[in-house]
Tab-separated table of C-alpha atoms in Angstrom:
chain	number	residue	atom	x	y	z
P	930	MET	CA	4.049	-16.918	-7.250
P	931	SER	CA	0.988	-19.077	-7.806
P	932	THR	CA	-1.415	-17.342	-5.437
P	933	ASN	CA	-4.829	-17.172	-7.096
P	934	ILE	CA	-6.759	-13.912	-6.903
P	935	THR	CA	-10.298	-14.467	-8.080
P	936	PRO	CA	-12.337	-11.672	-9.683
P	937	LEU	CA	-15.173	-10.370	-7.542
P	938	SER	CA	-18.355	-12.364	-8.008
P	939	THR	CA	-21.223	-10.588	-9.712
P	940	GLU	CA	-23.861	-12.971	-8.369
P	941	LEU	CA	-24.492	-10.912	-5.222
P	942	LYS	CA	-24.219	-7.539	-6.907
P	943	SER	CA	-27.928	-7.006	-7.558
P	944	LEU	CA	-28.854	-8.186	-4.042
P	945	ILE	CA	-26.398	-5.830	-2.335
P	946	GLN	CA	-27.340	-2.949	-4.635
P	947	GLU	CA	-31.014	-3.489	-3.860
P	948	LYS	CA	-30.236	-3.387	-0.140
P	949	ILE	CA	-28.383	-0.101	-0.664
P	950	ASP	CA	-31.126	1.419	-2.818
P	951	PHE	CA	-33.933	0.706	-0.333
P	952	LYS	CA	-32.309	2.529	2.572
P	953	THR	CA	-34.107	5.679	3.726
P	954	LYS	CA	-32.431	8.020	1.252
P	955	PRO	CA	-32.718	9.063	-2.381
P	956	LEU	CA	-31.066	6.706	-4.852
P	957	GLY	CA	-27.313	7.239	-4.866
P	958	ALA	CA	-27.470	9.904	-2.173
P	959	LEU	CA	-24.557	8.459	-0.175
P	960	GLY	CA	-22.315	8.602	-3.213
P	961	THR	CA	-18.927	6.980	-2.750
P	962	LEU	CA	-20.036	5.311	0.483
P	963	GLU	CA	-22.448	3.246	-1.586
P	964	THR	CA	-19.656	2.235	-3.955
P	965	ILE	CA	-17.483	1.135	-1.045
P	966	ALA	CA	-20.320	-0.769	0.619
P	967	LEU	CA	-20.974	-2.674	-2.604
P	968	GLN	CA	-17.262	-3.400	-3.098
P	969	ILE	CA	-16.743	-4.735	0.427
P	970	GLY	CA	-19.908	-6.797	0.206
P	971	LEU	CA	-18.626	-8.389	-2.993
P	972	ILE	CA	-15.177	-8.974	-1.480
P	973	GLN	CA	-16.693	-10.697	1.555
P	974	GLU	CA	-19.415	-12.350	-0.544
P	975	THR	CA	-22.244	-11.175	1.688
P	976	ALA	CA	-24.894	-8.470	1.775
P	977	SER	CA	-24.011	-7.914	5.444
P	978	PRO	CA	-20.241	-7.351	5.468
P	979	LYS	CA	-18.309	-6.414	8.571
P	980	ILE	CA	-14.899	-5.018	9.369
P	981	SER	CA	-12.963	-7.293	11.675
P	982	LYS	CA	-9.731	-6.393	13.484
P	983	PRO	CA	-8.598	-3.680	11.057
P	984	THR	CA	-4.814	-3.506	10.917
P	985	ILE	CA	-2.208	-1.273	9.357
P	986	MET	CA	1.181	-2.827	8.684
P	987	VAL	CA	4.070	-0.402	8.278
P	988	PHE	CA	6.976	-2.012	6.428
P	989	ALA	CA	10.413	-0.470	7.022
P	990	GLY	CA	13.581	-0.946	5.020
P	991	ASP	CA	16.777	0.802	4.001
P	992	HIS	CA	18.147	1.467	0.533
P	993	GLY	CA	21.797	1.219	-0.435
P	994	ILE	CA	21.641	4.273	-2.670
P	995	ALA	CA	21.143	6.475	0.394
P	996	LYS	CA	24.765	5.847	1.337
P	997	THR	CA	26.286	7.017	-1.940
P	998	GLN	CA	23.897	9.438	-3.668
P	999	LYS	CA	22.122	12.594	-2.519
P	1000	VAL	CA	18.594	11.514	-3.383
P	1001	SER	CA	17.240	12.460	0.054
P	1002	PRO	CA	18.064	15.338	2.394
P	1003	TYR	CA	17.954	12.886	5.317
P	1004	PRO	CA	20.644	10.354	6.210
P	1005	GLN	CA	19.889	6.636	6.250
P	1006	GLU	CA	19.874	6.536	10.057
P	1007	VAL	CA	16.494	8.285	10.051
P	1008	THR	CA	14.823	5.015	9.013
P	1009	GLN	CA	15.824	3.278	12.231
P	1010	GLN	CA	15.092	6.419	14.250
P	1011	MET	CA	11.570	6.541	12.862
P	1012	VAL	CA	11.047	2.858	13.636
P	1013	HIS	CA	11.943	3.655	17.253
P	1014	ASN	CA	9.447	6.534	17.071
P	1015	PHE	CA	6.725	4.160	15.834
P	1016	LEU	CA	7.475	1.740	18.648
P	1017	SER	CA	7.344	4.496	21.261
P	1018	GLY	CA	3.991	5.740	19.938
P	1019	GLY	CA	5.195	9.139	18.750
P	1020	ALA	CA	4.475	9.137	15.011
P	1021	ALA	CA	1.450	10.366	13.105
P	1022	ILE	CA	0.406	6.811	12.296
P	1023	ASN	CA	0.346	5.961	16.009
P	1024	VAL	CA	-1.946	8.898	16.719
P	1025	PHE	CA	-4.379	8.100	13.918
P	1026	CYS	CA	-4.491	4.353	14.581
P	1027	GLU	CA	-5.217	4.995	18.251
P	1028	GLN	CA	-7.932	7.491	17.320
P	1029	HIS	CA	-9.727	4.974	15.103
P	1030	ASN	CA	-9.013	1.755	17.024
P	1031	ILE	CA	-6.829	0.269	14.288
P	1032	ASP	CA	-4.194	-2.295	15.209
P	1033	LEU	CA	-0.697	-1.206	14.209
P	1034	GLN	CA	2.182	-3.511	13.370
P	1035	ILE	CA	5.684	-2.383	12.426
P	1036	VAL	CA	7.572	-4.772	10.150
P	1037	ASP	CA	11.353	-4.656	9.959
P	1038	ALA	CA	11.725	-5.834	6.372
P	1039	GLY	CA	15.296	-4.654	5.953
P	1040	VAL	CA	16.414	-1.824	8.221
P	1041	ASN	CA	20.135	-1.267	8.642
P	1042	ALA	CA	19.895	-1.719	12.415
P	1043	ASP	CA	18.870	-4.243	15.039
P	1044	PHE	CA	15.888	-3.701	17.316
P	1045	LYS	CA	14.952	-5.087	20.687
P	1046	VAL	CA	11.893	-7.285	20.986
P	1047	HIS	CA	8.730	-5.174	21.091
P	1048	PRO	CA	5.045	-6.207	21.024
P	1049	PHE	CA	4.342	-4.017	17.962
P	1050	LEU	CA	7.464	-5.062	16.044
P	1051	ILE	CA	7.710	-7.983	13.621
P	1052	ASN	CA	11.257	-8.992	12.779
P	1053	ALA	CA	11.118	-10.104	9.142
P	1054	LYS	CA	14.498	-8.676	8.166
P	1055	ILE	CA	15.760	-9.956	4.821
P	1056	ASP	CA	19.043	-8.050	5.066
P	1057	LYS	CA	20.344	-4.760	6.455
P	1058	GLY	CA	19.249	-2.720	3.483
P	1059	THR	CA	19.471	-3.284	-0.249
P	1060	ASN	CA	22.452	-2.932	-2.537
P	1061	ASP	CA	23.196	0.430	-4.140
P	1062	TYR	CA	21.253	0.196	-7.383
P	1063	SER	CA	23.359	2.961	-8.943
P	1064	GLN	CA	26.048	0.239	-9.135
P	1065	GLU	CA	24.197	-3.111	-9.164
P	1066	LYS	CA	20.757	-4.654	-8.700
P	1067	ALA	CA	19.091	-3.767	-5.412
P	1068	MET	CA	18.725	-7.446	-4.546
P	1069	SER	CA	19.114	-10.949	-5.899
P	1070	MET	CA	16.150	-12.924	-7.179
P	1071	GLU	CA	16.565	-15.234	-4.190
P	1072	LEU	CA	16.138	-12.386	-1.714
P	1073	CYS	CA	13.287	-10.895	-3.746
P	1074	LEU	CA	11.334	-14.153	-3.634
P	1075	LYS	CA	12.117	-14.501	0.060
P	1076	ALA	CA	10.699	-11.035	0.766
P	1077	LEU	CA	7.576	-11.760	-1.282
P	1078	LYS	CA	7.031	-14.998	0.612
P	1079	GLU	CA	7.597	-13.302	3.970
P	1080	GLY	CA	5.000	-10.647	3.153
P	1081	ARG	CA	2.475	-13.316	2.235
P	1082	GLU	CA	3.098	-15.184	5.469
P	1083	LEU	CA	2.689	-12.066	7.624
P	1084	VAL	CA	-0.729	-11.398	6.142
P	1085	ARG	CA	-1.738	-15.038	6.413
P	1086	VAL	CA	-0.976	-14.981	10.143
P	1087	ARG	CA	-2.922	-11.770	10.627
P	1088	HIS	CA	-5.883	-13.171	8.704
P	1089	GLN	CA	-5.879	-16.281	10.874
P	1090	LYS	CA	-6.281	-13.984	13.874
P	1091	GLY	CA	-9.490	-12.549	12.432
P	1092	CYS	CA	-8.337	-9.538	10.405
P	1093	ASN	CA	-10.257	-8.927	7.178
P	1094	THR	CA	-9.267	-5.310	6.482
P	1095	ILE	CA	-5.622	-4.337	6.127
P	1096	GLY	CA	-3.841	-1.096	5.331
P	1097	PHE	CA	-0.282	-0.737	4.110
P	1098	GLY	CA	2.315	1.840	5.120
P	1099	GLU	CA	6.074	2.170	4.794
P	1100	MET	CA	9.203	3.860	6.067
P	1101	GLY	CA	12.576	3.968	4.350
P	1102	ILE	CA	14.893	6.841	3.532
P	1103	SER	CA	15.263	7.066	-0.267
P	1104	ASN	CA	12.275	4.847	-0.966
P	1105	THR	CA	10.594	7.530	-3.090
P	1106	SER	CA	13.517	6.969	-5.474
P	1107	ALA	CA	12.792	3.242	-5.642
P	1108	ALA	CA	9.095	3.984	-6.127
P	1109	SER	CA	9.859	6.442	-8.940
P	1110	LEU	CA	11.956	3.857	-10.758
P	1111	LEU	CA	9.271	1.199	-10.392
P	1112	MET	CA	6.606	3.643	-11.535
P	1113	SER	CA	8.654	4.540	-14.607
P	1114	TYR	CA	9.084	0.889	-15.530
P	1115	PHE	CA	5.503	-0.257	-14.948
P	1116	THR	CA	3.687	2.788	-16.359
P	1117	LYS	CA	6.230	3.662	-19.084
P	1118	THR	CA	6.384	7.229	-17.780
P	1119	PRO	CA	9.682	9.096	-18.228
P	1120	ILE	CA	11.631	9.496	-14.991
P	1121	GLU	CA	11.012	13.254	-14.993
P	1122	GLY	CA	7.293	12.584	-14.625
P	1123	CYS	CA	7.804	10.196	-11.730
P	1124	VAL	CA	10.336	11.851	-9.450
P	1125	GLY	CA	9.075	14.107	-6.670
P	1126	ARG	CA	10.486	15.920	-3.682
P	1127	GLY	CA	10.143	12.978	-1.309
P	1128	THR	CA	11.141	14.193	2.142
P	1129	GLY	CA	11.531	17.714	0.822
P	1130	VAL	CA	14.484	18.079	-1.545
P	1131	SER	CA	15.245	21.549	-2.933
P	1132	ASP	CA	14.968	22.495	-6.602
P	1133	GLU	CA	18.663	21.746	-7.004
P	1134	GLY	CA	18.230	18.473	-5.114
P	1135	LEU	CA	15.267	17.498	-7.288
P	1136	LEU	CA	17.327	18.001	-10.450
P	1137	MET	CA	20.169	15.959	-8.985
P	1138	LYS	CA	17.777	13.220	-7.896
P	1139	THR	CA	16.178	13.102	-11.354
P	1140	ASN	CA	19.506	12.894	-13.167
P	1141	THR	CA	20.741	10.182	-10.791
P	1142	LEU	CA	17.644	8.065	-11.299
P	1143	LYS	CA	17.839	8.461	-15.071
P	1144	LYS	CA	21.297	6.898	-14.943
P	1145	VAL	CA	20.034	4.136	-12.642
P	1146	TYR	CA	17.161	3.331	-14.972
P	1147	ASP	CA	19.426	3.228	-18.011
P	1148	LEU	CA	21.827	0.933	-16.157
P	1149	HIS	CA	19.186	-1.736	-15.553
P	1150	LYS	CA	16.457	-1.323	-18.177
P	1151	ASN	CA	17.766	-3.843	-20.692
P	1152	GLU	CA	17.929	-6.637	-18.121
P	1153	ILE	CA	14.346	-6.260	-16.892
P	1154	LYS	CA	12.000	-8.772	-18.518
P	1155	THR	CA	9.447	-9.465	-15.755
P	1156	PRO	CA	7.930	-7.664	-12.757
P	1157	TYR	CA	10.228	-9.741	-10.561
P	1158	ASP	CA	13.231	-8.385	-12.448
P	1159	ALA	CA	12.003	-4.824	-11.834
P	1160	LEU	CA	11.659	-5.498	-8.109
P	1161	CYS	CA	15.164	-6.973	-8.019
P	1162	ALA	CA	16.631	-3.990	-9.863
P	1163	PHE	CA	14.896	-1.130	-8.072
P	1164	GLY	CA	12.926	-2.395	-5.077
P	1165	GLY	CA	13.426	-2.050	-1.378
P	1166	PHE	CA	12.792	-4.968	0.923
P	1167	GLU	CA	9.843	-3.065	2.391
P	1168	ILE	CA	8.358	-2.526	-1.079
P	1169	VAL	CA	8.814	-6.136	-2.163
P	1170	MET	CA	7.434	-7.476	1.105
P	1171	MET	CA	4.390	-5.207	0.756
P	1172	CYS	CA	3.849	-6.539	-2.756
P	1173	GLY	CA	3.721	-10.106	-1.449
P	1174	ALA	CA	1.499	-9.066	1.444
P	1175	MET	CA	-0.976	-7.371	-0.899
P	1176	ILE	CA	-1.205	-10.401	-3.159
P	1177	GLU	CA	-1.887	-12.691	-0.200
P	1178	ALA	CA	-4.474	-10.309	1.263
P	1179	ALA	CA	-6.447	-10.239	-1.978
P	1180	ALA	CA	-6.180	-14.021	-2.338
P	1181	LEU	CA	-7.676	-14.308	1.169
P	1182	LYS	CA	-10.512	-11.945	0.160
P	1183	MET	CA	-9.459	-9.191	2.516
P	1184	THR	CA	-10.102	-5.507	1.865
P	1185	LEU	CA	-6.864	-3.662	1.066
P	1186	LEU	CA	-6.404	-0.015	2.041
P	1187	ILE	CA	-3.739	1.551	-0.153
P	1188	ASP	CA	-1.703	4.517	1.079
P	1189	GLY	CA	0.460	6.842	-0.991
P	1190	PHE	CA	3.246	6.901	-3.543
P	1191	ILE	CA	5.550	4.182	-2.224
P	1192	VAL	CA	2.760	1.779	-1.280
P	1193	THR	CA	1.185	2.242	-4.706
P	1194	SER	CA	4.521	1.396	-6.356
P	1195	ALA	CA	4.358	-1.968	-4.570
P	1196	LEU	CA	0.794	-2.358	-5.823
P	1197	LEU	CA	1.909	-1.634	-9.393
P	1198	ALA	CA	4.173	-4.670	-9.214
P	1199	ALA	CA	1.382	-6.765	-7.678
P	1200	TYR	CA	-1.023	-5.528	-10.385
P	1201	HIS	CA	1.317	-6.612	-13.171
P	1202	LEU	CA	1.464	-10.055	-11.574
P	1203	HIS	CA	-2.259	-10.268	-10.702
P	1204	PRO	CA	-4.391	-7.598	-12.444
P	1205	LYS	CA	-7.553	-8.534	-10.500
P	1206	ILE	CA	-5.955	-7.295	-7.265
P	1207	VAL	CA	-7.289	-3.767	-7.830
P	1208	GLU	CA	-10.828	-5.031	-7.257
P	1209	TYR	CA	-9.869	-5.627	-3.628
P	1210	CYS	CA	-8.270	-2.203	-3.133
P	1211	ILE	CA	-9.642	0.982	-1.635
P	1212	PHE	CA	-7.374	3.906	-2.447
P	1213	SER	CA	-7.206	6.122	0.593
P	1214	HIS	CA	-5.846	9.341	-0.870
P	1215	SER	CA	-3.928	11.119	-3.594
P	1216	SER	CA	-0.640	12.295	-2.139
P	1217	GLY	CA	1.352	15.463	-2.720
P	1218	GLU	CA	4.060	13.449	-4.484
P	1219	GLN	CA	3.745	14.360	-8.169
P	1220	GLY	CA	3.784	10.813	-9.504
P	1221	HIS	CA	1.081	9.424	-7.266
P	1222	GLN	CA	-1.981	10.719	-9.106
P	1223	LYS	CA	-0.465	9.409	-12.340
P	1224	MET	CA	-0.160	5.971	-10.725
P	1225	LEU	CA	-3.794	6.150	-9.643
P	1226	ASP	CA	-4.872	7.158	-13.148
P	1227	TYR	CA	-2.898	4.244	-14.577
P	1228	LEU	CA	-4.721	1.854	-12.227
P	1229	GLY	CA	-8.103	3.480	-12.919
P	1230	ALA	CA	-8.399	4.295	-9.217
P	1231	THR	CA	-10.407	7.019	-7.517
P	1232	PRO	CA	-8.908	8.077	-4.154
P	1233	LEU	CA	-11.140	8.911	-1.204
P	1234	LEU	CA	-9.160	11.909	0.057
P	1235	ASN	CA	-6.884	14.619	-1.273
P	1236	LEU	CA	-5.239	16.293	1.694
P	1237	GLY	CA	-1.819	17.063	0.236
P	1238	LEU	CA	-0.257	14.298	2.324
P	1239	ARG	CA	3.226	13.009	1.507
P	1240	LEU	CA	4.176	11.427	4.801
P	1241	GLY	CA	3.763	7.716	4.166
P	1242	GLU	CA	3.510	5.501	7.246
P	1243	GLY	CA	0.007	4.430	6.207
P	1244	THR	CA	-1.407	7.724	7.465
P	1245	GLY	CA	-3.742	8.053	4.484
P	1246	CYS	CA	-5.183	4.604	5.253
P	1247	ALA	CA	-5.842	5.541	8.863
P	1248	LEU	CA	-7.483	8.831	7.919
P	1249	ALA	CA	-9.708	7.194	5.297
P	1250	PHE	CA	-10.702	4.292	7.528
P	1251	PRO	CA	-13.703	6.064	9.162
P	1252	ILE	CA	-15.201	6.523	5.681
P	1253	VAL	CA	-14.783	2.811	4.992
P	1254	ALA	CA	-16.317	1.950	8.356
P	1255	ALA	CA	-19.229	4.311	7.708
P	1256	SER	CA	-19.903	2.572	4.397
P	1257	VAL	CA	-20.266	-0.806	6.055
P	1258	ASN	CA	-22.260	0.630	8.965
P	1259	PHE	CA	-24.919	2.301	6.857
P	1260	LEU	CA	-25.397	-0.889	4.864
P	1261	ASN	CA	-25.976	-2.909	8.022
P	1262	LYS	CA	-27.699	-0.443	10.339
P	1263	MET	CA	-29.592	2.150	8.329
P	1264	ALA	CA	-33.348	1.617	8.127
P	1265	THR	CA	-35.186	0.773	4.925
P	1266	PHE	CA	-38.266	2.618	3.728
P	1267	LYS	CA	-40.334	-0.408	4.716
P	1268	SER	CA	-38.879	-0.855	8.210
P	1269	ALA	CA	-39.225	2.873	8.965
P	1270	ASN	CA	-42.750	3.088	7.500
P	1271	ILE	CA	-41.673	5.840	5.073
P	1272	THR	CA	-43.384	6.276	1.730
P	1273	GLU	CA	-41.046	5.626	-1.171
P	1274	ALA	CA	-40.712	7.977	-4.123
């Protein structure tokens, strides 16, 4: 992929920081909100940034391993059932997006089912789930590149419609396994330090999941030479498509809201392809999945929230969004000492 992600310009930094510092408050008193305001100003290359048509895209896909290995207590059919739940407005992400006036789009990246046309649904299906990576690569390089390209195109279309702030969510039974494998490869962390309980496996299930993924990793590790190879070996179509979408969003100078464990695994791949992408990311939360904070530490990221979430769906993005909005609002609307006729310190 040749998409160019430029580092944030430092030319406006002093101007934006001065605007922040002269608001009617002590220096630094708004803490992280000031950091976010500066970051978004630099992304948009203006001292008066705005959030336009904020959107969360939830990418859904199935994983072949769910059919043969007990890495999740839920059967594969739950992926398609949850997509129906998203489309009917019954999931947590629906509630939070409605609460904060965020547009929601559900992307069928590779669910093992067919869906009727729906205004919130984007049919970008690459295939009906990946291969079982306990036996073979999850996908071919051809399908991997196709999913990356599709993710880029989806974001490009959304950007053309005026969106400049985009959050990423996912749904896919067994995708914490894929994320654990990708985390292990990209961060060089042993599988034991990556695998979590996902949708709630028992102690016995966690041990079985860990041992299964160790075998999977050993099966493929010698053939992985590039980030693309890692995505082919371990990825889900939803993860790969998110990776492409993130790269395109940063190239278009959009603000990226990053959700939890699975979404961050897609970002790890994007980061190894384009390290500057993290400058465009706001990390919404640290999830209850044990590997997520380690991913964040690896990326040098500070999450906004720590609510013990491990739901996915982009819920962390939706919950953090009001903080992001507040950061932009104070920068644009809060009075300065001069305009309010207040004596400075």
